PDB file of C-alpha atoms and ligand atoms in Angstrom:
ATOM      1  CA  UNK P   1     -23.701   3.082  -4.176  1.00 82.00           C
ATOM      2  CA  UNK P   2     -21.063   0.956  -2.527  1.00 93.00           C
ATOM      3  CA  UNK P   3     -19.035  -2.476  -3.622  1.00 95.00           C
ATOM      4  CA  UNK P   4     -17.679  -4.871  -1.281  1.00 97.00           C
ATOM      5  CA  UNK P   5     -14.398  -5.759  -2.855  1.00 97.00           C
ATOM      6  CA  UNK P   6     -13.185  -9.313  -1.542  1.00 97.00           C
ATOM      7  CA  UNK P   7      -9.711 -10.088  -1.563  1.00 96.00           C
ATOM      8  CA  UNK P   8      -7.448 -12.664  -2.949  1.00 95.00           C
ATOM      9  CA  UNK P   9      -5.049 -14.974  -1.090  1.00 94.00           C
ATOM     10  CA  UNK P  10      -1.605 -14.336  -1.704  1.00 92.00           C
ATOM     11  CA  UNK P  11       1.579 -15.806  -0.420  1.00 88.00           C
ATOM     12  CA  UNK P  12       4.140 -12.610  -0.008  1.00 82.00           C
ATOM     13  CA  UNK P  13       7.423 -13.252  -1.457  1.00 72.00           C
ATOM     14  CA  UNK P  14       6.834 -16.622  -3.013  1.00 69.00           C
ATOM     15  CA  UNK P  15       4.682 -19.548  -2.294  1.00 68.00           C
ATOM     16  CA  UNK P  16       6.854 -20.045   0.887  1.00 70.00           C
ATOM     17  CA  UNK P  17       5.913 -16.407   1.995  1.00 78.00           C
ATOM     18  CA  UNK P  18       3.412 -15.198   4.811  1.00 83.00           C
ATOM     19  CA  UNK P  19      -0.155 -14.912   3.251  1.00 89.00           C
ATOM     20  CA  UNK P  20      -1.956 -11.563   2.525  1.00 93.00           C
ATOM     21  CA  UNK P  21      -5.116 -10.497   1.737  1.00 97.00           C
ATOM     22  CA  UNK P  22      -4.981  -8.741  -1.399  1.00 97.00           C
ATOM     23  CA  UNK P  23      -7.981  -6.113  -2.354  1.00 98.00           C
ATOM     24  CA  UNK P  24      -6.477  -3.708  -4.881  1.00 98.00           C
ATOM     25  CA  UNK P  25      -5.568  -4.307  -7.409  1.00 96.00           C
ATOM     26  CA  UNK P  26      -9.599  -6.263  -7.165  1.00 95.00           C
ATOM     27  CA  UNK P  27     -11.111  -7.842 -10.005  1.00 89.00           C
ATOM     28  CA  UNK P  28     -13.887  -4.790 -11.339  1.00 84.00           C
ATOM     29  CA  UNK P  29     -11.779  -1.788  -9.407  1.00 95.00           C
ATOM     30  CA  UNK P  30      -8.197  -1.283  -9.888  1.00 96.00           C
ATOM     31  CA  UNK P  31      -7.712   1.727  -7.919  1.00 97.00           C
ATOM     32  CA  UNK P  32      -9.081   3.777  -5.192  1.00 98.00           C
ATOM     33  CA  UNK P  33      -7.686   7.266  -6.147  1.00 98.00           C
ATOM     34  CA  UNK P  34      -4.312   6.582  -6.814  1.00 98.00           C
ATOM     35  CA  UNK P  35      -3.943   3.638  -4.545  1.00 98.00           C
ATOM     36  CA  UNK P  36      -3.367   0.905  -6.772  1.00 98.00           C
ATOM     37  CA  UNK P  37      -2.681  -1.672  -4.448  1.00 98.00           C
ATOM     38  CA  UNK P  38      -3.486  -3.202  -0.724  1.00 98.00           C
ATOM     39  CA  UNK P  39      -2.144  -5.612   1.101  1.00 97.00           C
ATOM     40  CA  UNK P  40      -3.457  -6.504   4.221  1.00 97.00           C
ATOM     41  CA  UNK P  41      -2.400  -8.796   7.195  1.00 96.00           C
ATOM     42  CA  UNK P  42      -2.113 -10.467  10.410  1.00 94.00           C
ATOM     43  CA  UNK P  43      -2.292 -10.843  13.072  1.00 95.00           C
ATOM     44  CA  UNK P  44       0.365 -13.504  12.777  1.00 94.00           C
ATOM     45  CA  UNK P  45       1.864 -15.829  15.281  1.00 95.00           C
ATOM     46  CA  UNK P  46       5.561 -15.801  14.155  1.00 93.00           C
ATOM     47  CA  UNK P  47       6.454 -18.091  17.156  1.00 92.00           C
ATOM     48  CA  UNK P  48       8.255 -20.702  15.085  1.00 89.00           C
ATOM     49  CA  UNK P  49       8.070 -18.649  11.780  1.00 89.00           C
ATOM     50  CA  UNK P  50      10.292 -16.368   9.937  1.00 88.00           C
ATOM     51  CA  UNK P  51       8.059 -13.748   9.835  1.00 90.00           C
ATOM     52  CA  UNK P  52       8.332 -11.590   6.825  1.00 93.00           C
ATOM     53  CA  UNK P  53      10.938 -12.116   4.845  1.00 93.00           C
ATOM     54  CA  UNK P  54      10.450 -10.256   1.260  1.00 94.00           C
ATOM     55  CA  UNK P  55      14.220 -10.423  -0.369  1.00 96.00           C
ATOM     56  CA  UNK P  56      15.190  -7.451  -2.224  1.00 98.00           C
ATOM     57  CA  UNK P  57      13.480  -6.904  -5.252  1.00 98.00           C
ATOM     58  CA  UNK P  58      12.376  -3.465  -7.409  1.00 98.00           C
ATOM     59  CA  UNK P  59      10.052  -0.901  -8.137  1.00 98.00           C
ATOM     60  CA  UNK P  60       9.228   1.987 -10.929  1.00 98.00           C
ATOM     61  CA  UNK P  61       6.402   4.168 -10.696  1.00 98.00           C
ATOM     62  CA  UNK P  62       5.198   4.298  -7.746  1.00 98.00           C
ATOM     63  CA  UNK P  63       5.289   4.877  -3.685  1.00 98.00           C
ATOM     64  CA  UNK P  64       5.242   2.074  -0.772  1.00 98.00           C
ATOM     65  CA  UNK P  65       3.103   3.271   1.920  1.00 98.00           C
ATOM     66  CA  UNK P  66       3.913   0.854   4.957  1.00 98.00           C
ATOM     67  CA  UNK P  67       1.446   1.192   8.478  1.00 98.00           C
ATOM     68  CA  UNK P  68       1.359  -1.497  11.621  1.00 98.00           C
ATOM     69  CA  UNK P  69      -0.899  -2.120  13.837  1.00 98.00           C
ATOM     70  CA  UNK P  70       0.953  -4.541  15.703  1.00 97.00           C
ATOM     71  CA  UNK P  71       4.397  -5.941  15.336  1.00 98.00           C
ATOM     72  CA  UNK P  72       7.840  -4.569  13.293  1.00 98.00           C
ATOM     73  CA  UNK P  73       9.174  -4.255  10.124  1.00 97.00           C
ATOM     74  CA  UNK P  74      13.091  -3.386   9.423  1.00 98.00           C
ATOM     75  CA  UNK P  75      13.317  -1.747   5.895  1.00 98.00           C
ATOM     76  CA  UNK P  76      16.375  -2.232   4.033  1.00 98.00           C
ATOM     77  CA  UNK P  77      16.749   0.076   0.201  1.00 98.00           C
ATOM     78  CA  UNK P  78      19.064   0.856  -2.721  1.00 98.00           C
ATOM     79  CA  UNK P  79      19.639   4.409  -1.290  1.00 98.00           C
ATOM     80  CA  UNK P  80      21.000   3.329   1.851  1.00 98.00           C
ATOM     81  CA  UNK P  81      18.298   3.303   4.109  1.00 98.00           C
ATOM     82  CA  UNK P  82      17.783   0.871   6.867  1.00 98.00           C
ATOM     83  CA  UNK P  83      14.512   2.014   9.076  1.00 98.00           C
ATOM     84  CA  UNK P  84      12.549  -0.681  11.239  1.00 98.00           C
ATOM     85  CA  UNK P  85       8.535   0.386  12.003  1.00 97.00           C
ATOM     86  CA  UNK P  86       6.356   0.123  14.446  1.00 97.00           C
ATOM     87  CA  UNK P  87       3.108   0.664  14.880  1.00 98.00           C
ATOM     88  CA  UNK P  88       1.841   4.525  14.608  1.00 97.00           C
ATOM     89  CA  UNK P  89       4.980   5.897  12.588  1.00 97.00           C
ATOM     90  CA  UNK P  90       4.993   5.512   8.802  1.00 98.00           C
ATOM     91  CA  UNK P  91       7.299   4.030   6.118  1.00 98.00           C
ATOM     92  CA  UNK P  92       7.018   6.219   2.812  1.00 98.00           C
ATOM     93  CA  UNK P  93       9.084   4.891  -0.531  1.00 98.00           C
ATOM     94  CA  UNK P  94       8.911   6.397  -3.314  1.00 98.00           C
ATOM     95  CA  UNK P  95      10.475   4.731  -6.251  1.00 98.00           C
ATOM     96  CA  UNK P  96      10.260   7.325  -8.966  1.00 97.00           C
ATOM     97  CA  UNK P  97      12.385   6.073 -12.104  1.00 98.00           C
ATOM     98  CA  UNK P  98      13.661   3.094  -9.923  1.00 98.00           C
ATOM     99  CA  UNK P  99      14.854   1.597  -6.151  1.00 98.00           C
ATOM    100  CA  UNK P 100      15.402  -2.107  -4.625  1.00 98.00           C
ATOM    101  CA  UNK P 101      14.024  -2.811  -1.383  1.00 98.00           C
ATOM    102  CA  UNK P 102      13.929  -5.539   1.308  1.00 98.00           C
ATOM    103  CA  UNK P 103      11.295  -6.362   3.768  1.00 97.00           C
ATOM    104  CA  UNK P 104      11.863  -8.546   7.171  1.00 96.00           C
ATOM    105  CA  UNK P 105      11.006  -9.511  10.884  1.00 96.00           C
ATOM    106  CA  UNK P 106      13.655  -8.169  12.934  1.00 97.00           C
ATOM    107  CA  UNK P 107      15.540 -10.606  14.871  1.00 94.00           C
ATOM    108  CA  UNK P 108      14.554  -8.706  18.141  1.00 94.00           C
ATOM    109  CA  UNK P 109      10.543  -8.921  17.873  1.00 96.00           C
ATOM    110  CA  UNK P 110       7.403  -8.226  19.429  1.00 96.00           C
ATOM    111  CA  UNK P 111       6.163 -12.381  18.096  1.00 96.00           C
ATOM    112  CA  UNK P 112       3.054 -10.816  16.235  1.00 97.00           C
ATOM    113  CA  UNK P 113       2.460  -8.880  13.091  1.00 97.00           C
ATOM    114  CA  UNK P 114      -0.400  -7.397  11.793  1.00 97.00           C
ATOM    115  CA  UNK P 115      -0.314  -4.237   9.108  1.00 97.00           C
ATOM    116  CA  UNK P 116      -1.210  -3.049   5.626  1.00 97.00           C
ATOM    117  CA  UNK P 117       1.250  -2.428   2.658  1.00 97.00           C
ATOM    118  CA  UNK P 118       0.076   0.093   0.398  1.00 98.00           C
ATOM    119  CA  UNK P 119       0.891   1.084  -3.394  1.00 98.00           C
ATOM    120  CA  UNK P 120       0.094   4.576  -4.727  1.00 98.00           C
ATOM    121  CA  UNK P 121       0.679   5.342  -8.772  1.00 98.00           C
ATOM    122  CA  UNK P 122       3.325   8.230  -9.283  1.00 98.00           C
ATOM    123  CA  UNK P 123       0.859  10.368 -12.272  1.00 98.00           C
ATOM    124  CA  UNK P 124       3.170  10.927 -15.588  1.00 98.00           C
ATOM    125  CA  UNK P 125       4.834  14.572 -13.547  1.00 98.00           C
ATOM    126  CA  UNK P 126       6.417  12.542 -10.979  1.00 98.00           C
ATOM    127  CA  UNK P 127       6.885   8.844 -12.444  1.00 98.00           C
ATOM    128  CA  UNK P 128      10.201   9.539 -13.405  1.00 98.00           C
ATOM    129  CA  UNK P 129      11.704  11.139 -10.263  1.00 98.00           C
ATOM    130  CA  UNK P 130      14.334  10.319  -8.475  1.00 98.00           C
ATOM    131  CA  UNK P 131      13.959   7.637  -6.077  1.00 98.00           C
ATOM    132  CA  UNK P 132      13.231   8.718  -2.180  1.00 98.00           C
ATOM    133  CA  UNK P 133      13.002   6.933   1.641  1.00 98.00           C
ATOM    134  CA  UNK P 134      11.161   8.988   4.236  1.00 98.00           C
ATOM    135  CA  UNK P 135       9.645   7.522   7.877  1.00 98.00           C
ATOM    136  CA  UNK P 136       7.545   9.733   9.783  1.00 98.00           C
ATOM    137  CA  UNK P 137       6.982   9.568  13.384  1.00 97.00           C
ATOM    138  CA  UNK P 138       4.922  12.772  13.977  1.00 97.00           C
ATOM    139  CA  UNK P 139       1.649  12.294  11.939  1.00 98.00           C
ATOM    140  CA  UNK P 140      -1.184  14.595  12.733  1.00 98.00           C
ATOM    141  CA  UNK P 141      -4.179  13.009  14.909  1.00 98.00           C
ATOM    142  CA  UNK P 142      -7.536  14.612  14.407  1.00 98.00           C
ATOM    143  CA  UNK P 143     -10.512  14.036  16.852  1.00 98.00           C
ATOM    144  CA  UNK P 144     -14.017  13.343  15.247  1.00 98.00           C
ATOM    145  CA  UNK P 145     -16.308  12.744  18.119  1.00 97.00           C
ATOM    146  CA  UNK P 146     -15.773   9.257  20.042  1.00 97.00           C
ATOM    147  CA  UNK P 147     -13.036   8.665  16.574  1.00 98.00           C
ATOM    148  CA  UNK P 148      -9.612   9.994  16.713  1.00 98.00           C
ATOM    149  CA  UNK P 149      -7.851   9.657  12.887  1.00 98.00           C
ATOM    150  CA  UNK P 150      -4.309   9.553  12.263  1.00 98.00           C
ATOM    151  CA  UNK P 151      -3.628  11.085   8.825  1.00 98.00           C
ATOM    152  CA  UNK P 152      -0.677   8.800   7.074  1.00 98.00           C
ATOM    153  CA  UNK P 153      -0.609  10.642   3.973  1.00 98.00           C
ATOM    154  CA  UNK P 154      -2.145  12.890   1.869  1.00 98.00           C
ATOM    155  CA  UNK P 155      -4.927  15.561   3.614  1.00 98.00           C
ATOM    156  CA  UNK P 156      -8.256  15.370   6.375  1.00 98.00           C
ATOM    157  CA  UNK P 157     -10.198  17.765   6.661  1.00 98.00           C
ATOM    158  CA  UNK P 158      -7.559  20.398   6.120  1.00 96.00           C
ATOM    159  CA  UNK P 159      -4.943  18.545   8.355  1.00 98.00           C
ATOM    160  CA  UNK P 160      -2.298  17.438   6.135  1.00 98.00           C
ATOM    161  CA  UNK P 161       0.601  14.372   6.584  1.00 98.00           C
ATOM    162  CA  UNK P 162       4.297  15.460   6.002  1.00 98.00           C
ATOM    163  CA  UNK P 163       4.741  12.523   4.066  1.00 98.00           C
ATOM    164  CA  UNK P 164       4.826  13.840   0.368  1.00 98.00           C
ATOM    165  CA  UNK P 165       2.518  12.901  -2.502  1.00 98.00           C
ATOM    166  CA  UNK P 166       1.923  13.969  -5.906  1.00 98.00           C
ATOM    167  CA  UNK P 167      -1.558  13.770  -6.589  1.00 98.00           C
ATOM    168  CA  UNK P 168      -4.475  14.828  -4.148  1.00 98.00           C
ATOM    169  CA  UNK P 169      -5.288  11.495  -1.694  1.00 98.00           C
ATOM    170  CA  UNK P 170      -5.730  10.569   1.396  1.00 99.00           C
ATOM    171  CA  UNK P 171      -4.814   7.639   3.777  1.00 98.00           C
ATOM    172  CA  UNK P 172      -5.470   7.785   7.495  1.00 98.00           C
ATOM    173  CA  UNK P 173      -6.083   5.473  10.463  1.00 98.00           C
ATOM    174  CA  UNK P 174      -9.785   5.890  12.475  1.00 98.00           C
ATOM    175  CA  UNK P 175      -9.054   4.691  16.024  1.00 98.00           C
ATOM    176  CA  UNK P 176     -12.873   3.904  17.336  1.00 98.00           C
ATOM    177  CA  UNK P 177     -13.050   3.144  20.724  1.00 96.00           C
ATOM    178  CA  UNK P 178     -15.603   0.394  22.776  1.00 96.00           C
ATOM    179  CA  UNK P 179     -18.775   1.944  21.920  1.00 97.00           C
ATOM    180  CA  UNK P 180     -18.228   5.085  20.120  1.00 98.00           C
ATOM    181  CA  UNK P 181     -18.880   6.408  16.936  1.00 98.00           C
ATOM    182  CA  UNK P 182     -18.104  10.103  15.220  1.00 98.00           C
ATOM    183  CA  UNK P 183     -18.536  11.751  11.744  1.00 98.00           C
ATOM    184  CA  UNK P 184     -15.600  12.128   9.722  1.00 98.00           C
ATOM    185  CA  UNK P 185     -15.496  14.725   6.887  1.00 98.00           C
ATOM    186  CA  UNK P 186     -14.930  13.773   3.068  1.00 98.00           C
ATOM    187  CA  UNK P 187     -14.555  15.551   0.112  1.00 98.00           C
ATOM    188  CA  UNK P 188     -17.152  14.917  -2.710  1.00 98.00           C
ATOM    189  CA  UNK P 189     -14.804  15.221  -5.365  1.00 98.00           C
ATOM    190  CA  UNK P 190     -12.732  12.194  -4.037  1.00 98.00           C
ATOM    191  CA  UNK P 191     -13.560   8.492  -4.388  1.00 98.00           C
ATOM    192  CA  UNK P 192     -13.051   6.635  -0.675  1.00 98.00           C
ATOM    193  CA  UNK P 193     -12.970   3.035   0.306  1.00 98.00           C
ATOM    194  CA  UNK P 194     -12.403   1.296   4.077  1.00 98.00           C
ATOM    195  CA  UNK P 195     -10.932  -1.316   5.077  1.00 98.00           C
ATOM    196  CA  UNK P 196     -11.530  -2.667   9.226  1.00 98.00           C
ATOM    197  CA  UNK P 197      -7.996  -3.537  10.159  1.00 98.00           C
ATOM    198  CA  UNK P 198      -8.727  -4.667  13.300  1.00 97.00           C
ATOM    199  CA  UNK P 199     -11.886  -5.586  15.443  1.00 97.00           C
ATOM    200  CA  UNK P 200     -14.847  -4.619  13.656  1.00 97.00           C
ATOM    201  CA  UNK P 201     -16.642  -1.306  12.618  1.00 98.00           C
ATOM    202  CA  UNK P 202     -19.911  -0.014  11.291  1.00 98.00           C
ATOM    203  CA  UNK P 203     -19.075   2.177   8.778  1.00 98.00           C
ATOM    204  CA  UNK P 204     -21.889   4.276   6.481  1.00 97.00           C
ATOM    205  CA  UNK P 205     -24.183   1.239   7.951  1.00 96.00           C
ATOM    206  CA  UNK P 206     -22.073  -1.343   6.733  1.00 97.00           C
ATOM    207  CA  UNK P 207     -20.996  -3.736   9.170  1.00 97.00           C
ATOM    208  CA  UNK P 208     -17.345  -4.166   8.256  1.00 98.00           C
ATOM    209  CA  UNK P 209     -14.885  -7.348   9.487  1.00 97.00           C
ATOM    210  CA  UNK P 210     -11.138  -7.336   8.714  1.00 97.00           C
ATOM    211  CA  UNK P 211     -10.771  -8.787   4.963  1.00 96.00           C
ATOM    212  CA  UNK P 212     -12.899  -7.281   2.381  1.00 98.00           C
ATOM    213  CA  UNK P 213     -12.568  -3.353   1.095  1.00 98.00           C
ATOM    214  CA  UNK P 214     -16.029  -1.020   1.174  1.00 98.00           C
ATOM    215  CA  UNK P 215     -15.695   0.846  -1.902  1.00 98.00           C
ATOM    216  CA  UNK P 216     -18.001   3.963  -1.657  1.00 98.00           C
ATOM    217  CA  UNK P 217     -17.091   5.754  -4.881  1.00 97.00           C
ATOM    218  CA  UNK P 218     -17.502   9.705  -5.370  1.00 98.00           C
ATOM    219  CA  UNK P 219     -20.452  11.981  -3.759  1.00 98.00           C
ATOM    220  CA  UNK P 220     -19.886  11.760   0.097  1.00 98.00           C
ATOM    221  CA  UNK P 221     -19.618  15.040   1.951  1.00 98.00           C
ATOM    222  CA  UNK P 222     -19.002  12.284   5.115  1.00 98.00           C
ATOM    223  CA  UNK P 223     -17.963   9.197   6.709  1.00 98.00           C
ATOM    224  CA  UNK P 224     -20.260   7.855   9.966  1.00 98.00           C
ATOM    225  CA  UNK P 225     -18.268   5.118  12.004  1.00 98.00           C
ATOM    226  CA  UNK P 226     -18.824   3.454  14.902  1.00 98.00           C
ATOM    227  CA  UNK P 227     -17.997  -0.003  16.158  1.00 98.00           C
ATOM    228  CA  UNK P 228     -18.818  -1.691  19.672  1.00 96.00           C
ATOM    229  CA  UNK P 229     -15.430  -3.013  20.478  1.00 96.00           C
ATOM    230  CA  UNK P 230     -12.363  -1.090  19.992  1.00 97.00           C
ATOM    231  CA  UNK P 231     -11.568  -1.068  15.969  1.00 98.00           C
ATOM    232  CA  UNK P 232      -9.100   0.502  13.557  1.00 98.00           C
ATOM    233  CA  UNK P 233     -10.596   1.319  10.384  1.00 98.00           C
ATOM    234  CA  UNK P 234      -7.820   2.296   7.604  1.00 98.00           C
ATOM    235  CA  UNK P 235      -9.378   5.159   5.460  1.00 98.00           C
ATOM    236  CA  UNK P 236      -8.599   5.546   1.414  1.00 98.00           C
ATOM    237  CA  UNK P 237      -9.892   8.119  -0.869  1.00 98.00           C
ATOM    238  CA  UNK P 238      -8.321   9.828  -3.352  1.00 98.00           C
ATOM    239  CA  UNK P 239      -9.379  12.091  -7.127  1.00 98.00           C
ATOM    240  CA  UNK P 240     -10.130   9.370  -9.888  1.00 98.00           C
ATOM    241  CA  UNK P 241      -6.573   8.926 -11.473  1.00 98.00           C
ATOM    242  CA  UNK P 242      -7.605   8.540 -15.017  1.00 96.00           C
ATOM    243  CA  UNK P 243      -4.251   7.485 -16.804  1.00 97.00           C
ATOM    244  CA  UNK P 244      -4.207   4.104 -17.784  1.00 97.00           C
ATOM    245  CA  UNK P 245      -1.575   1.689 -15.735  1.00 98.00           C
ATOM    246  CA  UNK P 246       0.460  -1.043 -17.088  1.00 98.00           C
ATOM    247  CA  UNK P 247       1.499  -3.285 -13.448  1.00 97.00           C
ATOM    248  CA  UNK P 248       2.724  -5.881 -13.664  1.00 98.00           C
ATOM    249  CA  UNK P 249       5.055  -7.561 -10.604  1.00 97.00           C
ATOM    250  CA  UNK P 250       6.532  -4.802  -8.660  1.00 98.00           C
ATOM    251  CA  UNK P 251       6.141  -2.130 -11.646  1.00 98.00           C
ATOM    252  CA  UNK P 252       3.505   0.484 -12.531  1.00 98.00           C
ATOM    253  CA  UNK P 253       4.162   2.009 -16.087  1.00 98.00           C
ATOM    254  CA  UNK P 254       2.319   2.951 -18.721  1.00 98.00           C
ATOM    255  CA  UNK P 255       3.368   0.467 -21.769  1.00 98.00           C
ATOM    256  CA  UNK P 256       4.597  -2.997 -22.282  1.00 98.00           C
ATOM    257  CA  UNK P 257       7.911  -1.816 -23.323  1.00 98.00           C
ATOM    258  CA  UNK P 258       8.457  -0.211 -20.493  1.00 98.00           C
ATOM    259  CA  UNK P 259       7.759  -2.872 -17.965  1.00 98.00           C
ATOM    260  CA  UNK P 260      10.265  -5.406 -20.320  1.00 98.00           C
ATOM    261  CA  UNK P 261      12.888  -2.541 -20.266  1.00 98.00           C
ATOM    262  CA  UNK P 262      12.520  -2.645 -16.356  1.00 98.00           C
ATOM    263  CA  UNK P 263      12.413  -6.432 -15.952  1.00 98.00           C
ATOM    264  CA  UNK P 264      15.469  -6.634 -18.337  1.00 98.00           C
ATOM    265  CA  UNK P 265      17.107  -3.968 -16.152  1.00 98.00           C
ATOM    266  CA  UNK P 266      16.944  -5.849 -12.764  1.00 98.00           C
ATOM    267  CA  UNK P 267      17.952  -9.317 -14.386  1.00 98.00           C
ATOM    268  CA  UNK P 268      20.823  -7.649 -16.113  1.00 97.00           C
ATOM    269  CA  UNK P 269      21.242  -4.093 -15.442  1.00 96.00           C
ATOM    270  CA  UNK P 270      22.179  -2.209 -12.199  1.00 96.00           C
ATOM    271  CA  UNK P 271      20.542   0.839 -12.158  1.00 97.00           C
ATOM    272  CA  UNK P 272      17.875  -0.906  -9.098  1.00 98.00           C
ATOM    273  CA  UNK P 273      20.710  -0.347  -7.194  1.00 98.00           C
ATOM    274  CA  UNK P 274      21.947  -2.715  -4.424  1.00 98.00           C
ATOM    275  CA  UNK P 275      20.519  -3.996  -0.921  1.00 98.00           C
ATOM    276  CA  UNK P 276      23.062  -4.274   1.568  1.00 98.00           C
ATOM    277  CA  UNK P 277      22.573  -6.711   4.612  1.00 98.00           C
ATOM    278  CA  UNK P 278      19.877  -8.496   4.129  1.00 97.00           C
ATOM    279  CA  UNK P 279      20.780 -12.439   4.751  1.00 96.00           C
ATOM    280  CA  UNK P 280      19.465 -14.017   1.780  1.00 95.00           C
ATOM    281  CA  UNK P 281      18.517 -13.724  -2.051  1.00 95.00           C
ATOM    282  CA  UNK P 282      17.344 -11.328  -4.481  1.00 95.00           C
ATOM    283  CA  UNK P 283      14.071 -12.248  -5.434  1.00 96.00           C
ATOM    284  CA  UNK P 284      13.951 -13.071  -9.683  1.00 96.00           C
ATOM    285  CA  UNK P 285      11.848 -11.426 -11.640  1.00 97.00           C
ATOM    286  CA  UNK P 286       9.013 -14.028 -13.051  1.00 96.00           C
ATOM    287  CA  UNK P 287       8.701 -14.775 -16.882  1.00 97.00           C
ATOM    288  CA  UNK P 288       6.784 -12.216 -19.113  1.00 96.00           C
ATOM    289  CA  UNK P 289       3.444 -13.689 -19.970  1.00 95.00           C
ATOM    290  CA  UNK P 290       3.213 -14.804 -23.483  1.00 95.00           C
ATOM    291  CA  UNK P 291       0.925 -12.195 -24.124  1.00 96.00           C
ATOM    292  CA  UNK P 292       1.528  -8.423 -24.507  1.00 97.00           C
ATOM    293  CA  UNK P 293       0.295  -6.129 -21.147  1.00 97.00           C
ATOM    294  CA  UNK P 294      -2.129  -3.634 -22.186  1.00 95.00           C
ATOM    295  CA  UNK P 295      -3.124  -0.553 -20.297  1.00 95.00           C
ATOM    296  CA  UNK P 296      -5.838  -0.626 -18.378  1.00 94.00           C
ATOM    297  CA  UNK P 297      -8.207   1.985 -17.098  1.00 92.00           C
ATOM    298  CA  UNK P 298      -8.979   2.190 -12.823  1.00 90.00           C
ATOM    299  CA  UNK P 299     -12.775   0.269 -13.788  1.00 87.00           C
ATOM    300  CA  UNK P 300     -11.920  -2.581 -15.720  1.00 66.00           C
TER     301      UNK P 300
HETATM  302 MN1   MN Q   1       8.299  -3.852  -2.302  1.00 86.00          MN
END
């Protein structure tokens, strides 16, 4: 079985903001493992645009998984951390209990962007940690015939990313050059999905352009890719996280109670922490809905 999972439209940051495809959180599948949420987009033009400019805002309950293909990003956080990406190295945040964060073009820029942003859900043993900011420049590259995968986080056929998680996933990058193809391993016990990030690939015989996510569910033992100009497929996969998730805005929890405490908190409180030097506003948190959030299960 497989789903194509379209995405939605979403300005980034308000309805100012750069646009994104969004395909997870997706209408009939919430999660992928414990990716929760995908972002994809680009490539951009910023020649007479701010690029991204994402104020600083919060997050409970989960990690930030950041990955280029083309452009930069300069990081700013509540702990102190100011870190710019590129494209091959790898911005991890994990917000445990709580962290603000701000997202922009740096001044000194390349003139295109293209990447992913990525949410994973922190399971119940790690949702209340403390909050962390880790980049990684050395991520291991494994060769599967004419593909060559860059494991962001998580584990690949045994090869595993330094960047730490807390449930068992995966997340890598399949380079496929002009006219190759190769056999990537899988585990049958996770659920995967792909999404072409760039050019276009034929993946498990689907042809696959750059906007919707292949979701292939549980079962494979492999992944067969190949594309006929050079592509970059981002891989996802993950074991079924089976707690039920409460996001809403930039939180994952588990009750509506918990996601007021949290808005209340960064209207009001200070435990989000401050963003130093980014040159503009905090970004408000939007009204509750008038209704109560309910949990809700990875197939809705
Ligand atoms: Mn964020």
């Amino acid at each position: 079985m497989s789903e194509l999972l379209e995405g939605a439209t979403v300005a980034l940051g308000g309805p100012r903001g750069m646009a994104v495809t969004r395909t997870l959180p997706n209408k009939g599948r919430r999660l992928v493992g414990a990716w929760c949420f995908l972002d994809s987009y680009g490539p951009e033009d910023l020649a007479g645009t701010p690029g991204m400019r994402v104020g600083p805002h919060p997050h409970i309950g989960l990690q930030t998984v950041s990955w280029l293909v083309q452009g930069e990003i300069l990081h700013r956080d509540s702990l102190g951390n100011l870190q710019e990406i590129r494209p091959g190295s790898l911005n991890l945040m994990t917000s445990g209990r709580g962290i603000s964060h701000s997202e922009e073009t740096p001044e000194v820029n390349s003139g295109v962007l293209q990447g992913v942003q990525l949410w994973v859900a922190l399971p119940s043993t790690a949702r209340h940690m403390a909050p962390a900011f880790t980049h990684h420049a050395d991520l291991p590259v494994l060769p599967f015939g004419g593909l060559s995968a860059t494991v962001l986080v998580g584990s690949l056929d045994g090869a595993a990313s330094p960047a730490a998680v807390y449930s068992p996933l995966v997340g890598a990058e399949i380079s496929v050059g002009a006219g190759s193809s190769g056999v990537v391993p899988l585990r049958p016990d996770f659920e995967y999905a792909v999404l072409t990030m760039d050019g276009a690939a034929e993946v498990e015989g689907h042809d696959l352009k750059p906007g919707p996510l292949l979701y292939l569910g549980e079962g494979h033992t492999s992944l067969s890719v190949s594309a006929g100009l050079p592509s970059r497929v981002l891989l996802l996969g993950g074991a079924p996280f089976e707690e039920p998730l409460v996001m809403w805005w930039n939180f994952v929890g588990r009750s509506h109670e918990e996601i007021v405490a949290a808005r209340a908190e960064w209207e009001t409180g200070d435990a989000f922490g401050e963003v130093h030097g980014y040159a503009g506003a905090r970004i408000p948190a939007p009204p509750m809905p008038i209704t109560r959030l309910l949990p809700r299960s990875r197939v809705r």
